[in-house]
PDB file of C-alpha atoms and ligand atoms in Angstrom:
ATOM      1  CA  UNK A  29     -12.966  -9.460  51.054  1.00 71.00           C
ATOM      2  CA  UNK A  30      -9.951  -7.163  50.906  1.00 76.00           C
ATOM      3  CA  UNK A  31      -9.003  -5.778  47.515  1.00 77.00           C
ATOM      4  CA  UNK A  32      -5.341  -6.706  46.760  1.00 82.00           C
ATOM      5  CA  UNK A  33      -4.276  -3.224  45.641  1.00 85.00           C
ATOM      6  CA  UNK A  34      -0.585  -4.064  45.637  1.00 86.00           C
ATOM      7  CA  UNK A  35      -1.087  -7.121  43.425  1.00 87.00           C
ATOM      8  CA  UNK A  36      -3.359  -5.211  41.033  1.00 87.00           C
ATOM      9  CA  UNK A  37      -0.789  -2.410  40.867  1.00 89.00           C
ATOM     10  CA  UNK A  38       1.929  -4.888  39.894  1.00 89.00           C
ATOM     11  CA  UNK A  39      -0.288  -6.403  37.189  1.00 90.00           C
ATOM     12  CA  UNK A  40      -0.999  -2.911  35.838  1.00 89.00           C
ATOM     13  CA  UNK A  41       2.711  -2.001  35.705  1.00 90.00           C
ATOM     14  CA  UNK A  42       3.526  -5.327  34.017  1.00 90.00           C
ATOM     15  CA  UNK A  43       0.812  -4.792  31.371  1.00 90.00           C
ATOM     16  CA  UNK A  44       2.027  -1.242  30.752  1.00 88.00           C
ATOM     17  CA  UNK A  45       5.567  -2.533  30.321  1.00 87.00           C
ATOM     18  CA  UNK A  46       4.429  -5.271  27.896  1.00 90.00           C
ATOM     19  CA  UNK A  47       2.335  -2.780  25.879  1.00 86.00           C
ATOM     20  CA  UNK A  48       5.311  -0.416  25.540  1.00 88.00           C
ATOM     21  CA  UNK A  49       7.597  -3.295  24.639  1.00 89.00           C
ATOM     22  CA  UNK A  50       5.144  -4.539  21.970  1.00 90.00           C
ATOM     23  CA  UNK A  51       4.736  -1.020  20.590  1.00 91.00           C
ATOM     24  CA  UNK A  52       8.499  -0.521  20.435  1.00 89.00           C
ATOM     25  CA  UNK A  53       8.894  -3.862  18.671  1.00 91.00           C
ATOM     26  CA  UNK A  54       6.139  -3.022  16.155  1.00 90.00           C
ATOM     27  CA  UNK A  55       7.831   0.337  15.515  1.00 89.00           C
ATOM     28  CA  UNK A  56      11.192  -1.325  14.906  1.00 90.00           C
ATOM     29  CA  UNK A  57       9.750  -3.946  12.545  1.00 91.00           C
ATOM     30  CA  UNK A  58       7.619  -1.311  10.786  1.00 88.00           C
ATOM     31  CA  UNK A  59      10.571   1.067  10.373  1.00 87.00           C
ATOM     32  CA  UNK A  60      12.646  -1.773   8.937  1.00 86.00           C
ATOM     33  CA  UNK A  61       9.842  -2.685   6.494  1.00 84.00           C
ATOM     34  CA  UNK A  62       9.411   0.976   5.517  1.00 82.00           C
ATOM     35  CA  UNK A  63      13.132   1.550   4.918  1.00 83.00           C
ATOM     36  CA  UNK A  64      13.914  -1.720   3.158  1.00 84.00           C
ATOM     37  CA  UNK A  65      10.575  -2.001   1.295  1.00 81.00           C
ATOM     38  CA  UNK A  66      10.303  -5.514   2.679  1.00 85.00           C
ATOM     39  CA  UNK A  67       7.106  -6.107   4.614  1.00 85.00           C
ATOM     40  CA  UNK A  68       7.398  -8.466   7.585  1.00 88.00           C
ATOM     41  CA  UNK A  69       4.729  -9.374  10.175  1.00 93.00           C
ATOM     42  CA  UNK A  70       2.278  -6.833   8.646  1.00 94.00           C
ATOM     43  CA  UNK A  71      -0.715  -7.916  10.763  1.00 94.00           C
ATOM     44  CA  UNK A  72       1.244  -7.525  14.007  1.00 94.00           C
ATOM     45  CA  UNK A  73       2.585  -4.099  12.952  1.00 95.00           C
ATOM     46  CA  UNK A  74      -0.819  -2.776  11.844  1.00 95.00           C
ATOM     47  CA  UNK A  75      -2.714  -4.143  14.835  1.00 94.00           C
ATOM     48  CA  UNK A  76      -0.196  -2.915  17.429  1.00 94.00           C
ATOM     49  CA  UNK A  77       0.441   0.521  15.950  1.00 94.00           C
ATOM     50  CA  UNK A  78      -3.260   1.274  15.515  1.00 92.00           C
ATOM     51  CA  UNK A  79      -4.030   0.060  19.041  1.00 94.00           C
ATOM     52  CA  UNK A  80      -1.127   1.957  20.612  1.00 93.00           C
ATOM     53  CA  UNK A  81      -1.006   4.882  18.170  1.00 93.00           C
ATOM     54  CA  UNK A  82      -0.450   7.585  20.824  1.00 92.00           C
ATOM     55  CA  UNK A  83       2.183   5.616  22.819  1.00 91.00           C
ATOM     56  CA  UNK A  84       4.005   4.928  19.512  1.00 93.00           C
ATOM     57  CA  UNK A  85       4.079   8.670  18.795  1.00 92.00           C
ATOM     58  CA  UNK A  86       5.279   9.263  22.366  1.00 92.00           C
ATOM     59  CA  UNK A  87       8.133   6.753  21.909  1.00 92.00           C
ATOM     60  CA  UNK A  88       9.153   8.597  18.723  1.00 92.00           C
ATOM     61  CA  UNK A  89       9.181  11.898  20.625  1.00 93.00           C
ATOM     62  CA  UNK A  90      11.275  10.442  23.460  1.00 91.00           C
ATOM     63  CA  UNK A  91      13.857   9.068  21.015  1.00 91.00           C
ATOM     64  CA  UNK A  92      13.718  12.212  18.866  1.00 91.00           C
ATOM     65  CA  UNK A  93      12.396  10.317  15.842  1.00 90.00           C
ATOM     66  CA  UNK A  94       9.996  12.200  13.547  1.00 89.00           C
ATOM     67  CA  UNK A  95       6.422  11.504  14.706  1.00 78.00           C
ATOM     68  CA  UNK A  96       5.181  11.032  11.137  1.00 91.00           C
ATOM     69  CA  UNK A  97       7.161   7.772  10.997  1.00 93.00           C
ATOM     70  CA  UNK A  98       4.222   5.980  12.683  1.00 94.00           C
ATOM     71  CA  UNK A  99       1.822   7.167   9.946  1.00 94.00           C
ATOM     72  CA  UNK A 100       4.387   6.426   7.239  1.00 93.00           C
ATOM     73  CA  UNK A 101       4.651   2.836   8.472  1.00 94.00           C
ATOM     74  CA  UNK A 102       0.869   2.387   8.742  1.00 94.00           C
ATOM     75  CA  UNK A 103       0.272   3.768   5.223  1.00 95.00           C
ATOM     76  CA  UNK A 104       3.152   1.883   3.626  1.00 93.00           C
ATOM     77  CA  UNK A 105       2.331  -1.469   5.240  1.00 95.00           C
ATOM     78  CA  UNK A 106      -1.392  -1.135   4.445  1.00 95.00           C
ATOM     79  CA  UNK A 107      -0.593  -0.207   0.820  1.00 95.00           C
ATOM     80  CA  UNK A 108       1.654  -3.265   0.472  1.00 94.00           C
ATOM     81  CA  UNK A 109      -0.804  -5.674   2.113  1.00 94.00           C
ATOM     82  CA  UNK A 110      -3.804  -4.549   0.022  1.00 95.00           C
ATOM     83  CA  UNK A 111      -2.149  -3.779  -3.301  1.00 94.00           C
ATOM     84  CA  UNK A 112      -2.993  -7.031  -5.136  1.00 94.00           C
ATOM     85  CA  UNK A 113      -6.612  -7.051  -3.928  1.00 95.00           C
ATOM     86  CA  UNK A 114      -6.964  -3.405  -4.961  1.00 96.00           C
ATOM     87  CA  UNK A 115      -5.752  -4.170  -8.495  1.00 95.00           C
ATOM     88  CA  UNK A 116      -8.174  -7.060  -8.862  1.00 93.00           C
ATOM     89  CA  UNK A 117     -11.350  -5.104  -8.124  1.00 93.00           C
ATOM     90  CA  UNK A 118     -13.151  -4.361 -11.373  1.00 89.00           C
ATOM     91  CA  UNK A 119     -16.415  -3.080  -9.878  1.00 92.00           C
ATOM     92  CA  UNK A 120     -17.137   0.271  -8.192  1.00 95.00           C
ATOM     93  CA  UNK A 121     -13.828   2.036  -7.500  1.00 96.00           C
ATOM     94  CA  UNK A 122     -13.520   5.460  -6.035  1.00 97.00           C
ATOM     95  CA  UNK A 123     -10.921   8.184  -5.653  1.00 97.00           C
ATOM     96  CA  UNK A 124     -11.281  10.254  -2.473  1.00 97.00           C
ATOM     97  CA  UNK A 125      -9.665  13.692  -2.580  1.00 97.00           C
ATOM     98  CA  UNK A 126      -9.463  16.248   0.244  1.00 95.00           C
ATOM     99  CA  UNK A 127     -11.249  19.562  -0.307  1.00 95.00           C
ATOM    100  CA  UNK A 128      -8.035  21.459   0.605  1.00 94.00           C
ATOM    101  CA  UNK A 129      -6.719  20.566  -2.883  1.00 95.00           C
ATOM    102  CA  UNK A 130      -9.262  22.937  -4.437  1.00 96.00           C
ATOM    103  CA  UNK A 131      -8.156  26.289  -5.813  1.00 94.00           C
ATOM    104  CA  UNK A 132      -9.057  29.251  -3.513  1.00 93.00           C
ATOM    105  CA  UNK A 133     -11.408  30.564  -6.246  1.00 95.00           C
ATOM    106  CA  UNK A 134     -13.169  27.218  -6.701  1.00 95.00           C
ATOM    107  CA  UNK A 135     -16.878  27.597  -7.520  1.00 95.00           C
ATOM    108  CA  UNK A 136     -17.827  23.951  -6.956  1.00 96.00           C
ATOM    109  CA  UNK A 137     -21.031  23.311  -5.023  1.00 96.00           C
ATOM    110  CA  UNK A 138     -20.878  21.099  -1.939  1.00 96.00           C
ATOM    111  CA  UNK A 139     -23.424  18.289  -1.940  1.00 96.00           C
ATOM    112  CA  UNK A 140     -24.397  17.304   1.636  1.00 95.00           C
ATOM    113  CA  UNK A 141     -23.707  13.619   0.906  1.00 95.00           C
ATOM    114  CA  UNK A 142     -21.115  13.417  -1.884  1.00 96.00           C
ATOM    115  CA  UNK A 143     -19.009  16.516  -1.165  1.00 97.00           C
ATOM    116  CA  UNK A 144     -17.777  19.049  -3.745  1.00 97.00           C
ATOM    117  CA  UNK A 145     -18.924  18.594  -7.359  1.00 96.00           C
ATOM    118  CA  UNK A 146     -15.908  19.629  -9.432  1.00 97.00           C
ATOM    119  CA  UNK A 147     -16.791  21.670 -12.551  1.00 96.00           C
ATOM    120  CA  UNK A 148     -13.396  20.853 -14.119  1.00 97.00           C
ATOM    121  CA  UNK A 149     -12.592  24.513 -14.597  1.00 96.00           C
ATOM    122  CA  UNK A 150      -8.885  23.645 -14.646  1.00 95.00           C
ATOM    123  CA  UNK A 151      -7.823  25.992 -11.851  1.00 96.00           C
ATOM    124  CA  UNK A 152      -6.469  23.089  -9.768  1.00 96.00           C
ATOM    125  CA  UNK A 153      -5.209  19.517 -10.252  1.00 96.00           C
ATOM    126  CA  UNK A 154      -8.609  18.033  -9.394  1.00 97.00           C
ATOM    127  CA  UNK A 155      -9.791  18.580 -12.994  1.00 97.00           C
ATOM    128  CA  UNK A 156      -6.844  16.554 -14.305  1.00 97.00           C
ATOM    129  CA  UNK A 157      -7.502  13.815 -11.747  1.00 97.00           C
ATOM    130  CA  UNK A 158     -11.206  13.695 -12.695  1.00 98.00           C
ATOM    131  CA  UNK A 159     -10.279  13.215 -16.386  1.00 97.00           C
ATOM    132  CA  UNK A 160      -7.855  10.411 -15.499  1.00 97.00           C
ATOM    133  CA  UNK A 161     -10.437   8.840 -13.186  1.00 97.00           C
ATOM    134  CA  UNK A 162     -12.976   8.760 -16.055  1.00 96.00           C
ATOM    135  CA  UNK A 163     -10.459   6.931 -18.247  1.00 96.00           C
ATOM    136  CA  UNK A 164      -9.670   4.444 -15.464  1.00 95.00           C
ATOM    137  CA  UNK A 165     -13.245   3.884 -14.346  1.00 95.00           C
ATOM    138  CA  UNK A 166     -12.941   5.542 -10.923  1.00 97.00           C
ATOM    139  CA  UNK A 167     -15.584   7.794  -9.400  1.00 97.00           C
ATOM    140  CA  UNK A 168     -14.138  10.938  -7.794  1.00 98.00           C
ATOM    141  CA  UNK A 169     -15.337  12.445  -4.509  1.00 97.00           C
ATOM    142  CA  UNK A 170     -13.883  15.667  -3.110  1.00 97.00           C
ATOM    143  CA  UNK A 171     -14.680  15.566   0.589  1.00 95.00           C
ATOM    144  CA  UNK A 172     -14.568  18.168   3.346  1.00 92.00           C
ATOM    145  CA  UNK A 173     -14.031  15.607   6.143  1.00 83.00           C
ATOM    146  CA  UNK A 174     -14.280  12.083   7.532  1.00 83.00           C
ATOM    147  CA  UNK A 175     -18.052  12.263   8.096  1.00 88.00           C
ATOM    148  CA  UNK A 176     -18.516  12.483   4.290  1.00 93.00           C
ATOM    149  CA  UNK A 177     -16.441   9.319   3.825  1.00 93.00           C
ATOM    150  CA  UNK A 178     -18.970   7.402   5.947  1.00 92.00           C
ATOM    151  CA  UNK A 179     -21.931   8.829   4.001  1.00 95.00           C
ATOM    152  CA  UNK A 180     -20.326   8.050   0.618  1.00 96.00           C
ATOM    153  CA  UNK A 181     -19.571   4.469   1.670  1.00 95.00           C
ATOM    154  CA  UNK A 182     -23.188   4.069   2.720  1.00 94.00           C
ATOM    155  CA  UNK A 183     -24.673   5.535  -0.479  1.00 95.00           C
ATOM    156  CA  UNK A 184     -22.168   4.621  -3.216  1.00 95.00           C
ATOM    157  CA  UNK A 185     -20.928   1.342  -1.677  1.00 95.00           C
ATOM    158  CA  UNK A 186     -17.493   1.230  -3.384  1.00 96.00           C
ATOM    159  CA  UNK A 187     -15.599  -2.034  -3.692  1.00 97.00           C
ATOM    160  CA  UNK A 188     -12.155  -0.395  -3.688  1.00 97.00           C
ATOM    161  CA  UNK A 189     -10.887   2.968  -2.530  1.00 97.00           C
ATOM    162  CA  UNK A 190      -7.897   5.158  -3.389  1.00 97.00           C
ATOM    163  CA  UNK A 191      -7.486   7.967  -0.861  1.00 96.00           C
ATOM    164  CA  UNK A 192      -5.363  11.107  -0.798  1.00 96.00           C
ATOM    165  CA  UNK A 193      -4.757  13.015   2.443  1.00 94.00           C
ATOM    166  CA  UNK A 194      -2.196  14.270   4.950  1.00 91.00           C
ATOM    167  CA  UNK A 195      -0.342  11.925   7.349  1.00 86.00           C
ATOM    168  CA  UNK A 196      -2.692  11.312  10.265  1.00 79.00           C
ATOM    169  CA  UNK A 197      -5.923  11.647   8.262  1.00 89.00           C
ATOM    170  CA  UNK A 198      -4.710   9.149   5.683  1.00 93.00           C
ATOM    171  CA  UNK A 199      -3.579   6.491   8.159  1.00 92.00           C
ATOM    172  CA  UNK A 200      -6.789   6.916  10.190  1.00 91.00           C
ATOM    173  CA  UNK A 201      -9.128   6.793   7.177  1.00 92.00           C
ATOM    174  CA  UNK A 202      -7.303   3.869   5.570  1.00 94.00           C
ATOM    175  CA  UNK A 203      -7.904   1.895   8.749  1.00 92.00           C
ATOM    176  CA  UNK A 204     -11.560   3.002   8.879  1.00 92.00           C
ATOM    177  CA  UNK A 205     -12.280   1.779   5.324  1.00 94.00           C
ATOM    178  CA  UNK A 206      -9.975  -1.256   5.315  1.00 94.00           C
ATOM    179  CA  UNK A 207     -13.006  -3.588   4.961  1.00 96.00           C
ATOM    180  CA  UNK A 208     -12.491  -2.941   1.197  1.00 97.00           C
ATOM    181  CA  UNK A 209      -9.116  -2.974  -0.625  1.00 97.00           C
ATOM    182  CA  UNK A 210      -7.615   0.451  -0.064  1.00 97.00           C
ATOM    183  CA  UNK A 211      -4.591   2.402  -1.248  1.00 97.00           C
ATOM    184  CA  UNK A 212      -3.330   5.738   0.027  1.00 96.00           C
ATOM    185  CA  UNK A 213      -1.225   8.551  -1.406  1.00 96.00           C
ATOM    186  CA  UNK A 214       0.171  11.255   0.862  1.00 95.00           C
ATOM    187  CA  UNK A 215      -0.177  14.925   0.017  1.00 94.00           C
ATOM    188  CA  UNK A 216       3.085  16.529  -1.109  1.00 93.00           C
ATOM    189  CA  UNK A 217       2.246  19.720   0.764  1.00 89.00           C
ATOM    190  CA  UNK A 218      -0.356  19.507   3.514  1.00 84.00           C
ATOM    191  CA  UNK A 219      -2.290  22.082   5.524  1.00 80.00           C
ATOM    192  CA  UNK A 220      -5.895  23.199   5.432  1.00 78.00           C
ATOM    193  CA  UNK A 221      -5.609  25.305   2.308  1.00 80.00           C
ATOM    194  CA  UNK A 222      -3.921  25.257  -1.123  1.00 82.00           C
ATOM    195  CA  UNK A 223      -2.341  21.829  -0.649  1.00 92.00           C
ATOM    196  CA  UNK A 224      -0.537  19.826  -3.335  1.00 93.00           C
ATOM    197  CA  UNK A 225      -0.835  16.207  -4.400  1.00 94.00           C
ATOM    198  CA  UNK A 226       1.430  13.885  -6.323  1.00 95.00           C
ATOM    199  CA  UNK A 227      -0.812  13.792  -9.400  1.00 96.00           C
ATOM    200  CA  UNK A 228       1.419  11.357 -11.326  1.00 96.00           C
ATOM    201  CA  UNK A 229       1.437   8.831  -8.476  1.00 96.00           C
ATOM    202  CA  UNK A 230      -2.362   8.980  -8.109  1.00 97.00           C
ATOM    203  CA  UNK A 231      -2.926   8.542 -11.852  1.00 97.00           C
ATOM    204  CA  UNK A 232      -0.398   5.706 -11.948  1.00 95.00           C
ATOM    205  CA  UNK A 233      -2.251   3.870  -9.163  1.00 95.00           C
ATOM    206  CA  UNK A 234      -5.536   4.195 -11.064  1.00 96.00           C
ATOM    207  CA  UNK A 235      -3.969   3.124 -14.363  1.00 95.00           C
ATOM    208  CA  UNK A 236      -2.465   0.014 -12.765  1.00 92.00           C
ATOM    209  CA  UNK A 237      -6.015  -1.231 -12.137  1.00 87.00           C
ATOM    210  CA  UNK A 238      -6.690  -1.314 -15.862  1.00 77.00           C
ATOM    211  CA  UNK A 239      -3.559  -3.216 -16.899  1.00 74.00           C
TER     212      UNK A 239
HETATM  213  S1  LIG B 202     -10.965  22.127 -11.080  1.00 76.53           S
HETATM  214 FE1  LIG B 202     -12.788  21.601  -9.863  1.00 76.53          FE
HETATM  215  S2  LIG B 202     -12.116  21.617  -7.745  1.00 76.53           S
HETATM  216 FE2  LIG B 202     -10.525  22.677  -8.950  1.00 76.53          FE
HETATM  217  S3  LIG B 202     -11.114  24.822  -8.785  1.00 76.53           S
HETATM  218 FE3  LIG B 202     -12.075  24.032 -10.663  1.00 76.53          FE
HETATM  219  S4  LIG B 202     -14.154  23.369  -9.999  1.00 76.53           S
HETATM  220 FE4  LIG B 202     -12.896  23.636  -8.147  1.00 76.53          FE
END
């Protein structure tokens, strides 16, 4: 039997066209939701933008739109969709912080499973966040990377998660742990070193759980 290369080629081009069209549509709806703070078709937006994450970034580049818009949409829509569930969890809740928030002179030891054990020396904002987490019944983990998130989920088995990270890490990790109610807060200043977080916003999210 002869392989119909021409027909298969046409099918491939059609599927590519439909995928780009769907991605563009999800971007438009997501951008509208993000700007107007009115979430519409959240499942379609999340599913399509996670599936076609790289093409969505490519579309942004082509139309000279900032590439972080894709992550902004994913974080914002996920936060909106899971907010009520997150507030209702009264069991094990955890706050995940990136290790780049630590002060350069931090003396905390890194546990191979749970990450850095903050001594609350006060040199960086993590001490303040640990105090607030105690008041709000959250367990804090300061992690060096995504592999620690998996280990912590396996050992601690949280029922809700509040994460802090930079754009692409936050949207990726929120998707990875979305089997529990999750909320995300973006870093104010990212990078691999000496980063800054919106401490008030993080504390506010934890306090809302106790209202
Ligand atoms: S507050 Fe904690 S994380 Fe920050 S520098 Fe001190 S020990 Fe390290």
